[in-house]
PDB file of C-alpha atoms in Angstrom:
ATOM      1  CA  MET A 270      31.502 -20.792  -2.040  1.00  0.00           C
ATOM      2  CA  THR A 271      31.799 -17.013  -2.407  1.00  0.00           C
ATOM      3  CA  ILE A 272      28.060 -16.586  -3.056  1.00  0.00           C
ATOM      4  CA  LEU A 273      27.350 -18.332   0.264  1.00  0.00           C
ATOM      5  CA  ILE A 274      29.709 -15.985   2.096  1.00  0.00           C
ATOM      6  CA  GLN A 275      28.198 -12.966   0.320  1.00  0.00           C
ATOM      7  CA  LEU A 276      24.677 -14.062   1.284  1.00  0.00           C
ATOM      8  CA  PHE A 277      25.703 -14.677   4.893  1.00  0.00           C
ATOM      9  CA  VAL A 278      27.491 -11.318   5.199  1.00  0.00           C
ATOM     10  CA  MET A 279      24.683  -9.375   3.516  1.00  0.00           C
ATOM     11  CA  PHE A 280      21.999 -10.863   5.751  1.00  0.00           C
ATOM     12  CA  PHE A 281      24.169 -10.705   8.872  1.00  0.00           C
ATOM     13  CA  ARG A 282      24.618  -6.970   8.252  1.00  0.00           C
ATOM     14  CA  ILE A 283      20.887  -6.532   7.693  1.00  0.00           C
ATOM     15  CA  GLY A 284      20.088  -8.486  10.851  1.00  0.00           C
ATOM     16  CA  LEU A 285      22.639  -6.537  12.877  1.00  0.00           C
ATOM     17  CA  PHE A 286      21.560  -3.032  11.875  1.00  0.00           C
ATOM     18  CA  SER A 287      17.792  -3.403  11.462  1.00  0.00           C
ATOM     19  CA  PHE A 288      15.905  -2.403  14.574  1.00  0.00           C
ATOM     20  CA  GLY A 289      12.138  -2.731  14.526  1.00  0.00           C
ATOM     21  CA  GLY A 290      11.469  -6.131  12.988  1.00  0.00           C
ATOM     22  CA  GLY A 291      11.056  -7.684   9.578  1.00  0.00           C
ATOM     23  CA  TYR A 292       9.262  -4.825   7.862  1.00  0.00           C
ATOM     24  CA  VAL A 293      12.142  -2.509   8.678  1.00  0.00           C
ATOM     25  CA  MET A 294      14.463  -5.032   7.042  1.00  0.00           C
ATOM     26  CA  LEU A 295      12.519  -5.161   3.768  1.00  0.00           C
ATOM     27  CA  PRO A 296      14.058  -2.067   2.143  1.00  0.00           C
ATOM     28  CA  LEU A 297      17.520  -3.275   3.154  1.00  0.00           C
ATOM     29  CA  ILE A 298      16.846  -6.754   1.785  1.00  0.00           C
ATOM     30  CA  TYR A 299      15.583  -5.283  -1.484  1.00  0.00           C
ATOM     31  CA  GLN A 300      18.650  -3.073  -1.780  1.00  0.00           C
ATOM     32  CA  GLY A 301      20.882  -6.059  -1.052  1.00  0.00           C
ATOM     33  CA  ILE A 302      19.293  -8.350  -3.626  1.00  0.00           C
ATOM     34  CA  GLN A 303      19.901  -5.785  -6.332  1.00  0.00           C
ATOM     35  CA  ASP A 304      23.570  -6.810  -6.090  1.00  0.00           C
ATOM     36  CA  PHE A 305      22.576 -10.380  -6.943  1.00  0.00           C
ATOM     37  CA  GLY A 306      20.135  -9.393  -9.704  1.00  0.00           C
ATOM     38  CA  ILE A 307      17.760 -12.223  -8.881  1.00  0.00           C
ATOM     39  CA  LEU A 308      14.411 -10.492  -8.256  1.00  0.00           C
ATOM     40  CA  SER A 309      12.559  -7.627  -9.884  1.00  0.00           C
ATOM     41  CA  ALA A 310      10.522  -5.173  -7.787  1.00  0.00           C
ATOM     42  CA  ALA A 311       7.295  -7.040  -8.622  1.00  0.00           C
ATOM     43  CA  GLU A 312       8.872 -10.402  -7.732  1.00  0.00           C
ATOM     44  CA  PHE A 313      10.123  -8.931  -4.462  1.00  0.00           C
ATOM     45  CA  SER A 314       6.617  -7.713  -3.700  1.00  0.00           C
ATOM     46  CA  ASP A 315       5.362 -11.266  -4.301  1.00  0.00           C
ATOM     47  CA  LEU A 316       8.135 -12.538  -2.027  1.00  0.00           C
ATOM     48  CA  VAL A 317       6.883 -10.232   0.731  1.00  0.00           C
ATOM     49  CA  ALA A 318       3.344 -11.546   0.319  1.00  0.00           C
ATOM     50  CA  LEU A 319       4.573 -15.152   0.440  1.00  0.00           C
ATOM     51  CA  SER A 320       6.749 -14.383   3.464  1.00  0.00           C
ATOM     52  CA  GLN A 321       3.693 -13.073   5.287  1.00  0.00           C
ATOM     53  CA  MET A 322       1.609 -16.135   4.475  1.00  0.00           C
ATOM     54  CA  THR A 323       4.177 -18.707   5.567  1.00  0.00           C
ATOM     55  CA  PRO A 324       4.764 -19.417   9.256  1.00  0.00           C
ATOM     56  CA  GLY A 325       7.617 -17.566  10.893  1.00  0.00           C
ATOM     57  CA  PRO A 326       9.118 -14.102  10.925  1.00  0.00           C
ATOM     58  CA  ILE A 327       8.946 -12.210   7.635  1.00  0.00           C
ATOM     59  CA  ALA A 328      12.672 -11.384   7.596  1.00  0.00           C
ATOM     60  CA  ILE A 329      13.701 -15.015   8.040  1.00  0.00           C
ATOM     61  CA  ASN A 330      11.235 -16.182   5.391  1.00  0.00           C
ATOM     62  CA  ALA A 331      12.475 -13.506   2.972  1.00  0.00           C
ATOM     63  CA  ALA A 332      16.132 -14.334   3.670  1.00  0.00           C
ATOM     64  CA  THR A 333      15.486 -18.042   3.153  1.00  0.00           C
ATOM     65  CA  TYR A 334      13.733 -17.376  -0.160  1.00  0.00           C
ATOM     66  CA  VAL A 335      16.418 -15.001  -1.444  1.00  0.00           C
ATOM     67  CA  GLY A 336      19.154 -17.418  -0.390  1.00  0.00           C
ATOM     68  CA  TYR A 337      17.398 -20.294  -2.117  1.00  0.00           C
ATOM     69  CA  GLN A 338      16.939 -18.277  -5.318  1.00  0.00           C
ATOM     70  CA  SER A 339      20.632 -17.372  -5.246  1.00  0.00           C
ATOM     71  CA  ALA A 340      22.312 -20.632  -4.288  1.00  0.00           C
ATOM     72  CA  GLY A 341      19.793 -23.357  -3.535  1.00  0.00           C
ATOM     73  CA  VAL A 342      19.528 -25.044  -0.142  1.00  0.00           C
ATOM     74  CA  LEU A 343      23.006 -23.949   0.974  1.00  0.00           C
ATOM     75  CA  GLY A 344      22.191 -20.353   0.031  1.00  0.00           C
ATOM     76  CA  ALA A 345      18.927 -20.521   1.985  1.00  0.00           C
ATOM     77  CA  THR A 346      20.836 -21.858   4.984  1.00  0.00           C
ATOM     78  CA  ALA A 347      23.550 -19.184   4.773  1.00  0.00           C
ATOM     79  CA  ALA A 348      21.031 -16.339   4.430  1.00  0.00           C
ATOM     80  CA  THR A 349      18.794 -17.645   7.221  1.00  0.00           C
ATOM     81  CA  ILE A 350      21.676 -18.082   9.659  1.00  0.00           C
ATOM     82  CA  GLY A 351      23.055 -14.692   8.610  1.00  0.00           C
ATOM     83  CA  VAL A 352      19.828 -12.810   9.358  1.00  0.00           C
ATOM     84  CA  SER A 353      19.132 -14.730  12.609  1.00  0.00           C
ATOM     85  CA  LEU A 354      22.576 -14.799  14.221  1.00  0.00           C
ATOM     86  CA  PRO A 355      22.818 -11.072  15.105  1.00  0.00           C
ATOM     87  CA  SER A 356      19.533 -11.171  17.022  1.00  0.00           C
ATOM     88  CA  PHE A 357      20.619 -14.281  18.874  1.00  0.00           C
ATOM     89  CA  LEU A 358      23.951 -12.725  19.845  1.00  0.00           C
ATOM     90  CA  LEU A 359      22.439  -9.348  20.751  1.00  0.00           C
ATOM     91  CA  VAL A 360      19.800 -10.927  23.002  1.00  0.00           C
ATOM     92  CA  ILE A 361      22.482 -12.866  24.871  1.00  0.00           C
ATOM     93  CA  LEU A 362      24.516  -9.661  25.259  1.00  0.00           C
ATOM     94  CA  VAL A 363      21.534  -7.543  26.332  1.00  0.00           C
ATOM     95  CA  VAL A 364      20.389 -10.069  28.933  1.00  0.00           C
ATOM     96  CA  HIS A 365      23.880 -10.122  30.379  1.00  0.00           C
ATOM     97  CA  PHE A 366      24.097  -6.329  30.736  1.00  0.00           C
ATOM     98  CA  LEU A 367      20.417  -5.376  31.138  1.00  0.00           C
ATOM     99  CA  GLY A 368      20.431  -4.730  34.865  1.00  0.00           C
ATOM    100  CA  LYS A 369      23.645  -2.740  34.707  1.00  0.00           C
ATOM    101  CA  PHE A 370      22.543  -0.291  31.993  1.00  0.00           C
ATOM    102  CA  ARG A 371      18.789  -0.082  32.575  1.00  0.00           C
ATOM    103  CA  GLU A 372      18.961   3.506  33.873  1.00  0.00           C
ATOM    104  CA  SER A 373      21.757   4.645  31.530  1.00  0.00           C
ATOM    105  CA  LYS A 374      21.104   8.035  29.944  1.00  0.00           C
ATOM    106  CA  GLY A 375      23.371   7.048  27.052  1.00  0.00           C
ATOM    107  CA  LEU A 376      21.301   3.942  26.319  1.00  0.00           C
ATOM    108  CA  GLN A 377      18.092   5.967  26.542  1.00  0.00           C
ATOM    109  CA  ALA A 378      19.547   8.491  24.078  1.00  0.00           C
ATOM    110  CA  VAL A 379      20.522   5.723  21.638  1.00  0.00           C
ATOM    111  CA  LEU A 380      17.003   4.259  21.805  1.00  0.00           C
ATOM    112  CA  ALA A 381      15.484   7.725  21.334  1.00  0.00           C
ATOM    113  CA  GLY A 382      17.515   8.058  18.129  1.00  0.00           C
ATOM    114  CA  ILE A 383      16.651   4.585  16.860  1.00  0.00           C
ATOM    115  CA  ARG A 384      12.862   4.906  17.284  1.00  0.00           C
ATOM    116  CA  PRO A 385      12.260   7.603  14.619  1.00  0.00           C
ATOM    117  CA  ALA A 386      14.647   5.880  12.217  1.00  0.00           C
ATOM    118  CA  THR A 387      12.651   2.682  12.658  1.00  0.00           C
ATOM    119  CA  VAL A 388       9.413   4.496  11.839  1.00  0.00           C
ATOM    120  CA  GLY A 389      11.067   5.964   8.735  1.00  0.00           C
ATOM    121  CA  LEU A 390      12.194   2.528   7.560  1.00  0.00           C
ATOM    122  CA  LEU A 391       8.701   1.142   8.162  1.00  0.00           C
ATOM    123  CA  ALA A 392       7.249   4.004   6.107  1.00  0.00           C
ATOM    124  CA  SER A 393       9.771   3.226   3.363  1.00  0.00           C
ATOM    125  CA  ALA A 394       8.585  -0.400   3.300  1.00  0.00           C
ATOM    126  CA  VAL A 395       4.951   0.713   3.084  1.00  0.00           C
ATOM    127  CA  ILE A 396       5.704   3.078   0.199  1.00  0.00           C
ATOM    128  CA  PHE A 397       7.706   0.427  -1.664  1.00  0.00           C
ATOM    129  CA  LEU A 398       4.980  -2.187  -1.265  1.00  0.00           C
ATOM    130  CA  ALA A 399       2.292   0.298  -2.290  1.00  0.00           C
ATOM    131  CA  GLN A 400       4.206   1.201  -5.451  1.00  0.00           C
ATOM    132  CA  THR A 401       4.523  -2.427  -6.515  1.00  0.00           C
ATOM    133  CA  SER A 402       1.175  -3.729  -5.280  1.00  0.00           C
ATOM    134  CA  ILE A 403      -1.627  -1.166  -5.335  1.00  0.00           C
ATOM    135  CA  LEU A 404      -0.626   2.018  -7.117  1.00  0.00           C
ATOM    136  CA  ILE A 405      -1.006   2.482 -10.837  1.00  0.00           C
ATOM    137  CA  PRO A 406       1.490   4.834 -12.478  1.00  0.00           C
ATOM    138  CA  ASP A 407      -0.015   8.062 -13.842  1.00  0.00           C
ATOM    139  CA  THR A 408      -3.420   7.391 -12.222  1.00  0.00           C
ATOM    140  CA  THR A 409      -4.865   9.707  -9.608  1.00  0.00           C
ATOM    141  CA  LEU A 410      -6.992   8.620  -6.677  1.00  0.00           C
ATOM    142  CA  SER A 411     -10.067  10.390  -8.087  1.00  0.00           C
ATOM    143  CA  GLN A 412      -9.636   8.536 -11.398  1.00  0.00           C
ATOM    144  CA  LEU A 413      -9.495   5.214  -9.554  1.00  0.00           C
ATOM    145  CA  VAL A 414     -12.622   5.948  -7.548  1.00  0.00           C
ATOM    146  CA  SER A 415     -14.681   7.385 -10.427  1.00  0.00           C
ATOM    147  CA  ARG A 416     -14.333   4.508 -12.893  1.00  0.00           C
ATOM    148  CA  PRO A 417     -15.036   0.765 -12.679  1.00  0.00           C
ATOM    149  CA  ALA A 418     -12.181  -1.602 -11.906  1.00  0.00           C
ATOM    150  CA  GLN A 419     -10.495  -2.585 -15.148  1.00  0.00           C
ATOM    151  CA  SER A 420      -7.181  -4.173 -14.243  1.00  0.00           C
ATOM    152  CA  VAL A 421      -5.420  -6.190 -11.587  1.00  0.00           C
ATOM    153  CA  GLN A 422      -3.978  -2.982 -10.112  1.00  0.00           C
ATOM    154  CA  ASP A 423      -7.432  -1.388  -9.988  1.00  0.00           C
ATOM    155  CA  ILE A 424      -8.788  -4.381  -8.097  1.00  0.00           C
ATOM    156  CA  SER A 425      -5.709  -4.431  -5.862  1.00  0.00           C
ATOM    157  CA  PHE A 426      -6.275  -0.793  -4.954  1.00  0.00           C
ATOM    158  CA  LEU A 427      -9.937  -1.462  -4.204  1.00  0.00           C
ATOM    159  CA  PHE A 428      -8.916  -4.459  -2.043  1.00  0.00           C
ATOM    160  CA  PHE A 429      -6.482  -2.216  -0.187  1.00  0.00           C
ATOM    161  CA  VAL A 430      -9.164   0.370   0.608  1.00  0.00           C
ATOM    162  CA  LEU A 431     -11.794  -2.262   1.451  1.00  0.00           C
ATOM    163  CA  PHE A 432      -9.570  -4.235   3.812  1.00  0.00           C
ATOM    164  CA  LEU A 433      -8.119  -1.122   5.419  1.00  0.00           C
ATOM    165  CA  VAL A 434     -11.650   0.069   6.225  1.00  0.00           C
ATOM    166  CA  MET A 435     -12.751  -3.389   7.377  1.00  0.00           C
ATOM    167  CA  TYR A 436      -9.827  -3.643   9.770  1.00  0.00           C
ATOM    168  CA  ALA A 437      -9.995  -0.048  10.999  1.00  0.00           C
ATOM    169  CA  LYS A 438     -13.746  -0.003  11.558  1.00  0.00           C
ATOM    170  CA  TRP A 439     -14.553  -3.536  12.715  1.00  0.00           C
ATOM    171  CA  LYS A 440     -11.133  -4.846  13.897  1.00  0.00           C
ATOM    172  CA  ILE A 441     -11.608  -8.067  11.930  1.00  0.00           C
ATOM    173  CA  ASP A 442      -8.881 -10.621  12.581  1.00  0.00           C
ATOM    174  CA  PRO A 443      -6.018 -10.126  10.052  1.00  0.00           C
ATOM    175  CA  ILE A 444      -5.912 -13.858   9.339  1.00  0.00           C
ATOM    176  CA  LYS A 445      -9.582 -13.815   8.330  1.00  0.00           C
ATOM    177  CA  LEU A 446      -8.982 -10.737   6.182  1.00  0.00           C
ATOM    178  CA  THR A 447      -6.020 -12.429   4.484  1.00  0.00           C
ATOM    179  CA  LEU A 448      -8.083 -15.544   3.728  1.00  0.00           C
ATOM    180  CA  LEU A 449     -10.937 -13.400   2.421  1.00  0.00           C
ATOM    181  CA  ALA A 450      -8.538 -11.395   0.241  1.00  0.00           C
ATOM    182  CA  GLY A 451      -7.098 -14.605  -1.193  1.00  0.00           C
ATOM    183  CA  ALA A 452     -10.554 -15.986  -1.966  1.00  0.00           C
ATOM    184  CA  LEU A 453     -11.703 -12.714  -3.566  1.00  0.00           C
ATOM    185  CA  GLY A 454      -8.483 -12.529  -5.534  1.00  0.00           C
ATOM    186  CA  ALA A 455      -8.997 -16.055  -6.838  1.00  0.00           C
ATOM    187  CA  LEU A 456     -12.525 -15.155  -7.903  1.00  0.00           C
ATOM    188  CA  LEU A 457     -11.945 -11.672  -9.333  1.00  0.00           C
ATOM    189  CA  ILE A 458      -8.369 -11.627 -10.634  1.00  0.00           C
ATOM    190  CA  ARG A 459      -7.647 -14.022 -13.455  1.00  0.00           C
TER     191      ARG A 459
END
């Protein structure tokens, strides 16, 4: 029973103090799962990819997966409720007081402080995912570009650059890019 309470409390805390969505929660989720010792950095990176491919918010999908890995169906339930409940309660509270505090300078100051922190947490998630998904230790960018792809990480880096350019230049639908990346991965990475 204690693992269920620990999962609920950990994810409730993450849900309560993470402003900016699921990607902001990822570093906090990773830090939290270190206490349980259930996922390596590479496995967590795979979890993030799976959470993006399955329907629903990434934070809820990640919480459900971590909870399931820790304590089965009851763990998945505890983690999912834990990460969702703060948002539910905060929305009810905000709706109740929204009109009253809309022009509050104090509220505006709090939001002004939260915004840059949210960007920092998003950047932290990007760096973490890059380290476990596309970067190769002790390899420089010029080395990657000047030699043919030789490993999964080389191909992953090339995919990253290719799909970044495709999205930035042609604004191709992210779902189509994800399907294309999966198909290319199935063909090229074995």
